[in-house]
Each structure stands twice: as C-alpha cells, then as structure tokens.
Amino acid sequence: MEATIAKEERQPATRRRSSVDPHVARCWEQYRQDHDPAARNALLENYLPIVRYNAERIAARLPDEVELDDLLSAGVFGLMDAIEAFDPHRGVKFETYCAPRIRGAILDELRGMDWVPRLVRHKSHQLTRARQELEQNLGRAPTQSELAERFGVSYREFDRMMRDATAVSQVSLSRQFNDNDSGKDVFEIDVIVDKRGRNPVVESQKRDLKALLTRGMSRAERLILILYYYEEMTMKEIGATLSLSESRVSQMHSSIMERLQSQWGRRAREIEQYAEA
C-alpha cells in the first residue's frame, strides 16, 4: 500500500483527481461545502481500511494485552481529524495525508496507556544497551560501579536508575502467556508458581506418616516428635513448652528414635519375608 501511495504521489494532480471514486468525490464536495455529518460518515467508512492497515502493523510489534480494537478506535479519531483539516488544493492525495495522522493518534493512545513515563523508559533502554556493550568488552557481566562510571553518575543516582528499570520490566498479570501451544487462553497469572501453596497429596501423606509414627506414644512423646520434626523447634524451645529441661527432652527424643528404629526394622523384615513367600 505504501508503495502504491508513493507512486500515486508522483502522478500529476489532474490525474489523481480523475482517479477518485465519483461517490467519494461527491462526499468530499458536500463535506467541504456545509460539513454535512452524513458526508463525513461516508468518508470515514471509505477510508477505514487505511486505519485497520496501520493499526495492525503497529499491533504486530506490541504485547498481546494491547487490544487491536483500542488501536482502531484511536486511529478513527486520527482519521476524523485528517478529514477535518484536509485541504485538497495542496495537491496531496488524502491517503498520503491521513496516514501519518492516523499513526500519530494510535501512538498517542499507546503513550496514554503506558503507566511508565517516557523518560524512565528511555533511561531503561540506555541501561540495557550499556550493560550489553560492557559485557561484550569485558567478557563478563559488569558490576554496578562500572555501570555507574559508564553513565558518569553517582552510585545513589545509579541506584535510582536501577529501581526505575525494575519498574519498567514489570509484567501485567492479565498479559497472555506467550508459550501457549494449546487452544485455550492462558495468562501470566495462570502460570505463576505459588510458593506458599502446598501439594494436597504430600500434606495427606505427612498426616498419615505422623499418625503412624506417633501411634502408641504418650502425649509428651508425641509432642516432642511433632514439635521437633514438623514445627522445627529446638530442644530448648520444646523443653520450655513442656516444662522440661533441655537434657530431659534430648533423652526422651533419643529413646523415641531407638524405639522407632526397632519397630521399623521388624516391619522391614516382615515385608521382606512376605515378598519372598
């Protein structure tokens, strides 16, 4: 399309005017005379493919969370401004005149959607380029002091630049996940690992093991075993909880472990005999 526009720009003005669709030419004439809304709407409908063409080209370089419909809406406003300000007597084809205005309106919309200031994003790009260049020259990752020296700023100022760069790299949880081969819509929030979450199967196995180990023990013995291995308390803390001395808790713990080893040893032998039979 751009090549066609450039070719048409080189044609004489009389030839360009003669190539205009008669219906579109009548709409232009009517709109220039009395700014008829119906004529403007007809012109908008005729030139909407130019808006879609530019919006799709820009959207191809943007993250998935940016909706194409938002870019189209902004482009339509740019097209309306172009229709309002277009002067056919300048000898410029309208398609050539409106394209920069449509792109400008879409880019203005994108800047309004971006919560990071343009200056901060610019500094983040500078920091990324400087880190890559120093890494190539040094053969290793540069230190923060080397990066600060490269920019000629103090360490405090560089630390502020690093915090800004971290803000730029934040990702929206509603962003669509890129490595999704299935037909379902998967977003970033769906693939984040919840480190605080617990596997219900593992938790069930732990409860069963705890019940098996503490079977036949007294209340104090069960508490010592649970507090030490499950709650990860020290012997001293367990003694303070049970009103026992640390040495007494240690003795009871050793006795419990000897008993469990003896019990599990007998069960292991029974399992081996059962397997051989």
Coordinates of C-alpha atoms in Angstrom, one line a residue, residues 63-200:
P63 CA 2.4 -7.3 23.6
D64 CA -0.7 -9.4 23.4
E65 CA -2.5 -7.5 26.2
V66 CA -2.9 -4.4 23.9
E67 CA -6.2 -4.8 22.1
L68 CA -6.4 -4.1 18.4
D69 CA -9.9 -2.6 18.9
D70 CA -8.3 0.1 21.1
L71 CA -5.8 1.0 18.4
L72 CA -8.6 1.1 15.8
S73 CA -10.7 3.4 17.9
A74 CA -7.7 5.8 18.3
G75 CA -7.0 5.6 14.5
V76 CA -10.6 6.5 13.7
F77 CA -10.2 9.7 15.7
G78 CA -7.0 10.4 13.8
L79 CA -8.9 9.9 10.6
M80 CA -11.6 12.3 11.7
D81 CA -9.0 15.0 12.4
A82 CA -7.4 14.4 9.0
I83 CA -10.8 14.7 7.2
E84 CA -11.5 18.0 9.1
A85 CA -8.1 19.5 8.3
F86 CA -7.5 18.2 4.8
D87 CA -7.0 20.8 2.1
P88 CA -7.4 19.3 -1.4
H89 CA -5.9 22.4 -3.1
R90 CA -2.5 21.4 -1.8
G91 CA -2.3 18.7 -4.5
V92 CA -1.7 15.9 -2.0
K93 CA -3.6 12.7 -2.1
F94 CA -5.8 12.2 1.0
E95 CA -4.5 8.6 1.6
T96 CA -1.0 10.1 1.9
Y97 CA -2.1 12.9 4.1
C98 CA -4.1 10.9 6.6
A99 CA -1.7 8.0 7.2
P100 CA 0.8 10.0 9.5
R101 CA -2.2 11.5 11.4
I102 CA -3.7 8.0 12.0
R103 CA -0.4 6.6 13.2
G104 CA 0.2 9.6 15.4
A105 CA -3.2 9.2 17.0
I106 CA -2.5 5.5 17.7
L107 CA 0.9 6.2 19.2
D108 CA -0.6 8.9 21.4
E109 CA -3.1 6.4 22.6
L110 CA -0.3 3.9 23.4
R111 CA 1.6 6.6 25.3
G112 CA -1.5 7.2 27.4
M113 CA -1.9 3.5 28.1
D114 CA 1.7 3.2 29.3
W115 CA 2.0 3.9 33.0
V116 CA 5.8 4.3 32.8
P117 CA 6.9 7.8 31.9
R118 CA 8.7 8.1 28.6
L119 CA 11.9 9.5 30.2
V120 CA 12.1 6.5 32.6
R121 CA 11.6 4.0 29.7
H122 CA 14.3 5.8 27.7
K123 CA 16.8 5.5 30.6
S124 CA 15.9 1.8 30.9
H125 CA 16.8 1.3 27.3
Q126 CA 20.1 3.2 27.8
L127 CA 20.9 1.0 30.8
T128 CA 20.2 -2.2 28.8
R129 CA 22.4 -1.1 25.9
A130 CA 25.3 0.0 28.3
R131 CA 25.1 -3.4 30.1
Q132 CA 25.3 -5.3 26.8
E133 CA 28.2 -3.2 25.5
L134 CA 30.3 -3.5 28.7
E135 CA 29.6 -7.3 28.8
Q136 CA 31.0 -7.6 25.3
N137 CA 34.1 -5.5 26.1
L138 CA 34.8 -7.1 29.5
G139 CA 33.9 -10.6 28.7
R140 CA 31.8 -10.8 31.9
A141 CA 28.8 -9.2 33.5
P142 CA 29.6 -5.6 34.5
T143 CA 29.4 -4.5 38.2
Q144 CA 27.1 -1.7 39.3
S145 CA 30.1 0.6 39.9
E146 CA 31.3 0.0 36.3
L147 CA 27.9 0.8 35.0
A148 CA 27.7 4.0 37.2
E149 CA 31.1 5.1 35.9
R150 CA 29.9 4.5 32.3
F151 CA 26.9 6.9 32.8
G152 CA 29.1 9.3 34.8
V153 CA 26.7 9.4 37.8
S154 CA 27.0 8.8 41.5
Y155 CA 26.2 5.4 43.0
R156 CA 23.0 6.9 44.5
E157 CA 21.8 8.2 41.2
F158 CA 22.6 4.9 39.5
D159 CA 20.7 3.0 42.2
R160 CA 17.6 5.2 41.4
M161 CA 18.1 4.3 37.7
M162 CA 18.1 0.6 38.6
R163 CA 14.9 0.9 40.5
D164 CA 13.2 2.7 37.6
A165 CA 14.4 -0.1 35.2
T166 CA 12.9 -2.7 37.5
A167 CA 9.5 -0.8 37.3
V168 CA 9.7 -0.9 33.5
S169 CA 10.2 -4.6 33.5
Q170 CA 7.1 -5.4 35.5
V171 CA 4.6 -7.5 33.6
S172 CA 0.8 -7.3 33.8
L173 CA -0.8 -10.4 35.3
S174 CA -3.5 -10.2 32.6
R175 CA -1.0 -10.5 29.8
Q176 CA -1.5 -13.6 27.7
F177 CA 1.2 -16.2 28.1
N178 CA 3.5 -16.4 25.1
D179 CA 4.5 -20.1 25.2
N180 CA 1.0 -21.4 24.9
D181 CA 0.6 -24.2 22.3
S182 CA -2.9 -25.2 23.3
G183 CA -6.1 -23.6 22.0
K184 CA -7.0 -22.2 25.5
D185 CA -6.3 -18.7 26.6
V186 CA -3.6 -18.8 29.2
F187 CA -2.5 -15.7 31.1
E188 CA 0.6 -14.8 33.2
I189 CA -1.4 -15.2 36.4
D190 CA -2.2 -18.8 35.4
V191 CA 1.5 -19.9 35.2
I192 CA 2.9 -18.1 38.2
V193 CA 4.2 -20.6 40.8
D194 CA 2.6 -20.1 44.2
K195 CA 5.5 -20.9 46.6
R196 CA 3.2 -20.7 49.6
G197 CA 0.8 -23.3 48.1
R198 CA 1.0 -26.9 49.4
N199 CA 0.5 -30.1 47.5
P200 CA -2.6 -31.8 49.0

